[in-house]
Amino acid sequence: MSVVYNWEFVGSVIDSVEVSLLEMWRRNDHCWTSSHGSESESCERRKKTKDSKFSISGFSSFSSTSILIIILSLLSHQLSPTHGAVNSPPLITKQPPTDTIFFQVAQRVDENDKPFIIECEAEGYPESQYRWIKNGKDFKWQAYDDRISQQPGRGTLVVTAPRDEDIGQYQCFAYNSFGTATSNSVFLRKAELSSFKDDTLETLVAEEGKPFDIPCNAPDGWPKPRVDWMFQTPNGAIKNINSSRITVDPEGTLRFSNVTQSDMSTEFTYACSAYSSFRNEYKLGNRIFLSVNPTSSSSVQNKVAPYQQYMTKKGTVAIRGQALELWCIVGGTPLPEIRWSRTNGRMPYERVEYDNYGKTLRILNVDTEDAGSYDCDASNGVGVPVSYSIGVKIEAAPYFTVEPEVINAAEDESIEFRCEAKGEPSPIIKWIHNGKPIEEAPPNPRRSLEGPLIVFRNLLKSDTGNYGCNASNSLGYVYKDVYINVLAMPAEITEGPKDAVVMEGKDAMMTCRVFGAPRPLVRWLKNEIELTGGRYKVLGNGDLQIDTVSFSDAGAYNCFASNKLGNATSSGKLIVKTPTRIIDGPENYQVTAGNPVKFGCTAVSDDTLPLQIEWLNDGAPIDFDSEPSYVKLRDNSLAIHKTTELHNGLYTCLAKTEYDNITANATLIVQEVPNQPRLLSVECRPRDAAVRWKAMGDNRAPILHYIIQFNTSFTPESWEIASKDVPATESSYTVSMKPWANYTFRVIAKNSIGASPASDHSDVCTTSEDVPFTNPENVKADKAEPRSLRITWTPMSEIDHNAPKFKYEVQWKEDDEHHAWRTETIHDWKTNEFIIPNQPIYRPYLIKVRAINEKGQSNVAPTIVRGYSGQDTPTQAPSNFTLVTKISAKRVLVSWDPVSPESLQGKFEGYKIETWTDADGEDVYRPTIVNYDVTKAVVDKLIPFSRNYFRVFAFNSDHQGPYSTILDVITDEGTPGPVEDLEVRPLGVSSLHLKWNKPEQPNGILLGYQIKYASVNGTEVKWNELNERLPNISHPEIVTAKLAGLKADTVYRVYVAAMTKEGAGEQSFVEERTYAENATTIAKPDFQLDHDQTLNELASVRVSWKPNFEASGRPGSHFFVQYRKYRQTKWISTEEVYNEDSYVIRDLDPGLPYTFRVVAVDGIKSMPSDEQEIYTYAIDAPTIRAKAASSTTGWFIGLIVAIAFLVLILILVCIIKRNRGGKYAVYEREIAHGRLDYDEGGFREYAQAPSEEPTGRTPMVSDFKPPHESDSDSMVEYGEEGKFTEDGSFIGQYGVKKKDPNLPSPLATFV
């Protein structure tokens, strides 16, 4: 809205000055709030700037107030302050609830009226006026004197003195010249609580142990009063009832699940109470005196099966959004345990509460998915359990799914109001226009109802007005009043985009709030390119939403708003940073108190942003200075060194930067044993005591059960268990007591962590005397000396004496018709035997032992037991003990003649055969027992390949008879016993090393060992892959072996058995896994060199190695040998050796130094050993040559003599040449002998031959380098007898030289 003025000021004319009235109003310390409900940032700044200036077409600046005064003075007939406000229909901002408002009217002299209000408030321009209706008619509150008033500038009614006539249905209307807004309709009701109709004292009688109900005739009231039951003492004091056995149902009936003597009214009565929460008023009535008839049986035996007392009806309706309570009150003795379940879906545990000791299931904030069937199961171990199913149906008061919104639009536009709602039953939707049903509104051809829509086409200014949507069903209604405002204003950006920082991957929001009519079109541009579609979304309020921002989205963004009356633009910058991430968050802990806990948290953030890690406990930051039990470590983890129950809770790792933060949560549950139960009381009765207690907390580990203990005056220092599994739902237990004792009791609670400290002990319960209730147990007659009768029993503890002067009455007689009972009294209650001497050997007797005290004999008859007098040693040895036949190396058949029955002198048990060897000795025998009616038996406990001895004797229950004659037999060779100390260790990825000791029982001459192996999958041996290592080990002294060719990272079961000529013996086995193929190092192998027998005068060297288990790294799966002559660099490699630990290298030149090393191989990696040298020579061995004739022998002797003569001449020549001082050109002689590998300068005889490239495997260490040559080294090269002449010439050329492999014999050196 703008006006064009032609101003004449001080002789000057200002042409076509266009001033926005809205802008002028805002610059004059006024701010106008847009329909979006927020003021612009520029407006806020202007509020803070009191001296802001306003200039027109280059004129000097004046204060905005001065300019406005001048304009108003000149054009007062055209302008008014109201031009700065935007006209709009009313919009309700405060209104009454949709259901009921209660009010209280004074009913007693000491009671005051309680004022209340009915809210109604609206915004709009011009300012709204208000009117009310009551029960559908205009309500003139002014007619109620000063008792009812309306708040100034608002429609809220204030009722200062409520009266009964205020009851009714109220509704508020706010109106101005552009429309009428309608509020919710609310019912005002007077809060009341009636009195009980009957307050007389009534006496009721209940049976102990059975369920019992007491109804309550509760009074009426608004709102509905809460009914409860209480204990009322004669002086009028009241006390709440808190018992797992006693419950008040929703109808107010007091339900006893089972009645006990403690429920009897002694110093109190039961009183029903009604409570009005609104009036905060209690009323008592229905006072009951309860008498309890005791049961005829003991309280322990008094049991009642589960019985339904009160159940929620099977078809129950719940209202969405409210709480649902399902009841299951079941009586019985013991108290039934109740469990809830859902049959057709998941129980919503996050919204479930249990009340009344599990009898009430409460579901909070009920929703449609909670409909279904809920089951209550109750059992107490008696009779048939109770099972009850409750079907739940969910109904819902109406609620909006799509609400109509306020619309500001321009003429010629088309708009729509949308209103959708749900409910059960389905709601009916009706529209209201300016406070009346739309059907009663004036017809409008541009307006149409289309289902849930009101559609306007080609708007006109006259279409401005209020519209309300009402959705209602039988449960209530929901209503919202909005308006359409038809305006004409140029596009304006009321809140432009600001520079924003957003993290990569997050959604960004660039603000651009606009206002105008017609509604401005908002476009966003970046780099002069319009942003549409994909990740870019321009919202209805003009903001730009960018989904999943990437670094390429960084830059400047321009917001452009336009309509037909004008346009505006504003820009802002978007900066994109790397988001903070927690890469390793804390983990949940459930620990026992006292244990340490460490929560780790590792995070990363943008490189340009400093990162902080903080810890929170239950949402509150942890102050490490004031809470020393928490320690923040250098790696930002949180440590609690000694947890207590105070450390329970949710721990949050907060990783944050200036622009973002991220959290990771972990729960710590510190469990402890339960707290010490509180012993409430003990009720002493003649033969039992009722113990009552209260749990004082389970410390986050639910109580599993209670343990009831007692002690007596007989054992005051020890506590015995009366019951160790009292259900956790119980809070009382009845303990049986024995006569003539002082009892005290205590209770222990137990959870999964352990037992709680015991409760304080109870008062003493004392029982009266009585006769014994039992007799001694374990009465028997046995183990007596010959010719005596020994009667034994278990002494009765003092707690079973039941009275003073306790004693035993022992009776016995021979088991026949001719002997009478004889009696002996034992006065010492600790005695446990009685011996009668001079009795026949092994005769049957009848015996019994009875308990007696000063009250008399026990009230139960003693048990008669049959026993025998003492046995004696058998007198006869089995005769004719004979070796019938040898069956195998371990088994023989023997026979003997039976002994006579008279010689046994007791109960004949059988025969025992004892066998031993010379190595065992006679005292270390192996027994074989046979029945008394057997005279031939197989003895299978012989030792093969040994001399075995036998003997046999008869025995009775207490004694053994004399031995028979001793037999002996030499057994044949058999299979060996198991090898000892079998050990298997991995060498590498494909081999195992085995080591064992000889069997303890070779059972013959050991020939060697058999080895088998198979892979193992889990616990299952793959028998189809059982392999045998071939060849078998053929020497008994070899007790190590190697298995090669195995699979990597595989478990093998290895069997080793010793062998004799009879075959393999018992197998020993061990399981071991080969290494995985991830070796980092291989240990250097150890080895040794030995000369071996040679053939045809060529040297042989045996290379032996053993796995290196001591060094770090793997020993290696297999090996091979590398060797070379001294001074050579090229290694010669042998074949790879898999199953052996040595290798013989033959055909070596004798008389030369060789360098050796062993290479360990594991998979693709290898490791050479350190190098060793050996000087080869041919050891004594048979030489293969033709048999020489006698003439040949003579020729050979002559040849030797000639050679000796030539050597002598050579020595003489050297001596003569030396004495003459002749020179000897070493260098020329060297060349003549083929040494051409020297440089021209220096001492060429000390130079080293050129290197050669090595062959074979490439070692993991450098090649062997020979030591620096000494003078003696050079002499050896030419012979041991070489010497220098006086002029330094070397004459070793005439001594023994290195052997040329091309020459046929070493003798050629001397030519």
Short mmCIF file of N, CA, C and O in Angstrom, two decimals, residues 72 311 361 370 547 565 851 905 978 996 1001 1070 1130 1149 1207 1307:
data_model
loop_
_atom_site.label_atom_id
_atom_site.label_comp_id
_atom_site.label_asym_id
_atom_site.label_seq_id
_atom_site.Cartn_x
_atom_site.Cartn_y
_atom_site.Cartn_z
N LEU A 72 2.14 14.71 8.72
CA LEU A 72 0.81 14.70 9.31
C LEU A 72 0.19 16.10 9.38
O LEU A 72 -1.02 16.27 9.27
N MET A 311 -11.80 -58.94 37.87
CA MET A 311 -11.14 -58.88 36.58
C MET A 311 -11.76 -57.76 35.75
O MET A 311 -12.97 -57.54 35.79
N LEU A 361 -2.14 -53.70 35.29
CA LEU A 361 -1.31 -53.37 34.14
C LEU A 361 -1.78 -52.02 33.61
O LEU A 361 -2.93 -51.87 33.22
N ASP A 370 -2.32 -50.43 20.22
CA ASP A 370 -2.41 -51.16 21.49
C ASP A 370 -3.66 -52.02 21.56
O ASP A 370 -3.85 -52.73 22.55
N ASP A 547 19.16 -30.35 0.78
CA ASP A 547 19.31 -31.67 1.39
C ASP A 547 20.73 -32.17 1.19
O ASP A 547 21.32 -32.01 0.12
N LEU A 565 3.34 -6.06 -7.67
CA LEU A 565 3.47 -4.71 -7.14
C LEU A 565 4.91 -4.32 -6.83
O LEU A 565 5.18 -3.19 -6.47
N ALA A 851 12.95 -93.18 71.07
CA ALA A 851 13.28 -91.96 71.80
C ALA A 851 12.28 -91.76 72.93
O ALA A 851 11.07 -91.95 72.75
N GLN A 905 32.00 -118.64 57.98
CA GLN A 905 31.75 -117.93 59.23
C GLN A 905 31.21 -116.51 58.99
O GLN A 905 31.60 -115.56 59.64
N PRO A 978 50.08 -97.12 25.83
CA PRO A 978 50.21 -95.81 25.17
C PRO A 978 51.57 -95.19 25.42
O PRO A 978 52.17 -95.36 26.47
N TRP A 996 57.63 -87.52 22.03
CA TRP A 996 56.99 -88.38 23.01
C TRP A 996 58.05 -89.19 23.74
O TRP A 996 59.25 -89.12 23.41
N GLN A 1001 54.49 -99.41 29.47
CA GLN A 1001 54.32 -100.86 29.34
C GLN A 1001 54.58 -101.24 27.88
O GLN A 1001 53.68 -101.20 27.03
N VAL A 1070 46.86 -85.99 20.50
CA VAL A 1070 46.86 -84.59 20.87
C VAL A 1070 46.34 -83.80 19.68
O VAL A 1070 46.62 -84.16 18.52
N LYS A 1130 78.50 -68.45 -5.11
CA LYS A 1130 77.28 -69.10 -5.61
C LYS A 1130 76.93 -70.28 -4.72
O LYS A 1130 77.73 -71.20 -4.56
N ASP A 1149 84.52 -82.57 -2.70
CA ASP A 1149 85.98 -82.70 -2.84
C ASP A 1149 86.60 -82.78 -1.46
O ASP A 1149 86.37 -81.89 -0.62
N VAL A 1207 111.12 -86.38 -3.94
CA VAL A 1207 110.87 -85.34 -2.96
C VAL A 1207 112.17 -84.93 -2.28
O VAL A 1207 112.44 -83.74 -2.05
N LEU A 1307 97.91 -87.60 -6.96
CA LEU A 1307 99.34 -87.79 -7.22
C LEU A 1307 99.84 -86.90 -8.34
O LEU A 1307 101.03 -86.62 -8.44
#
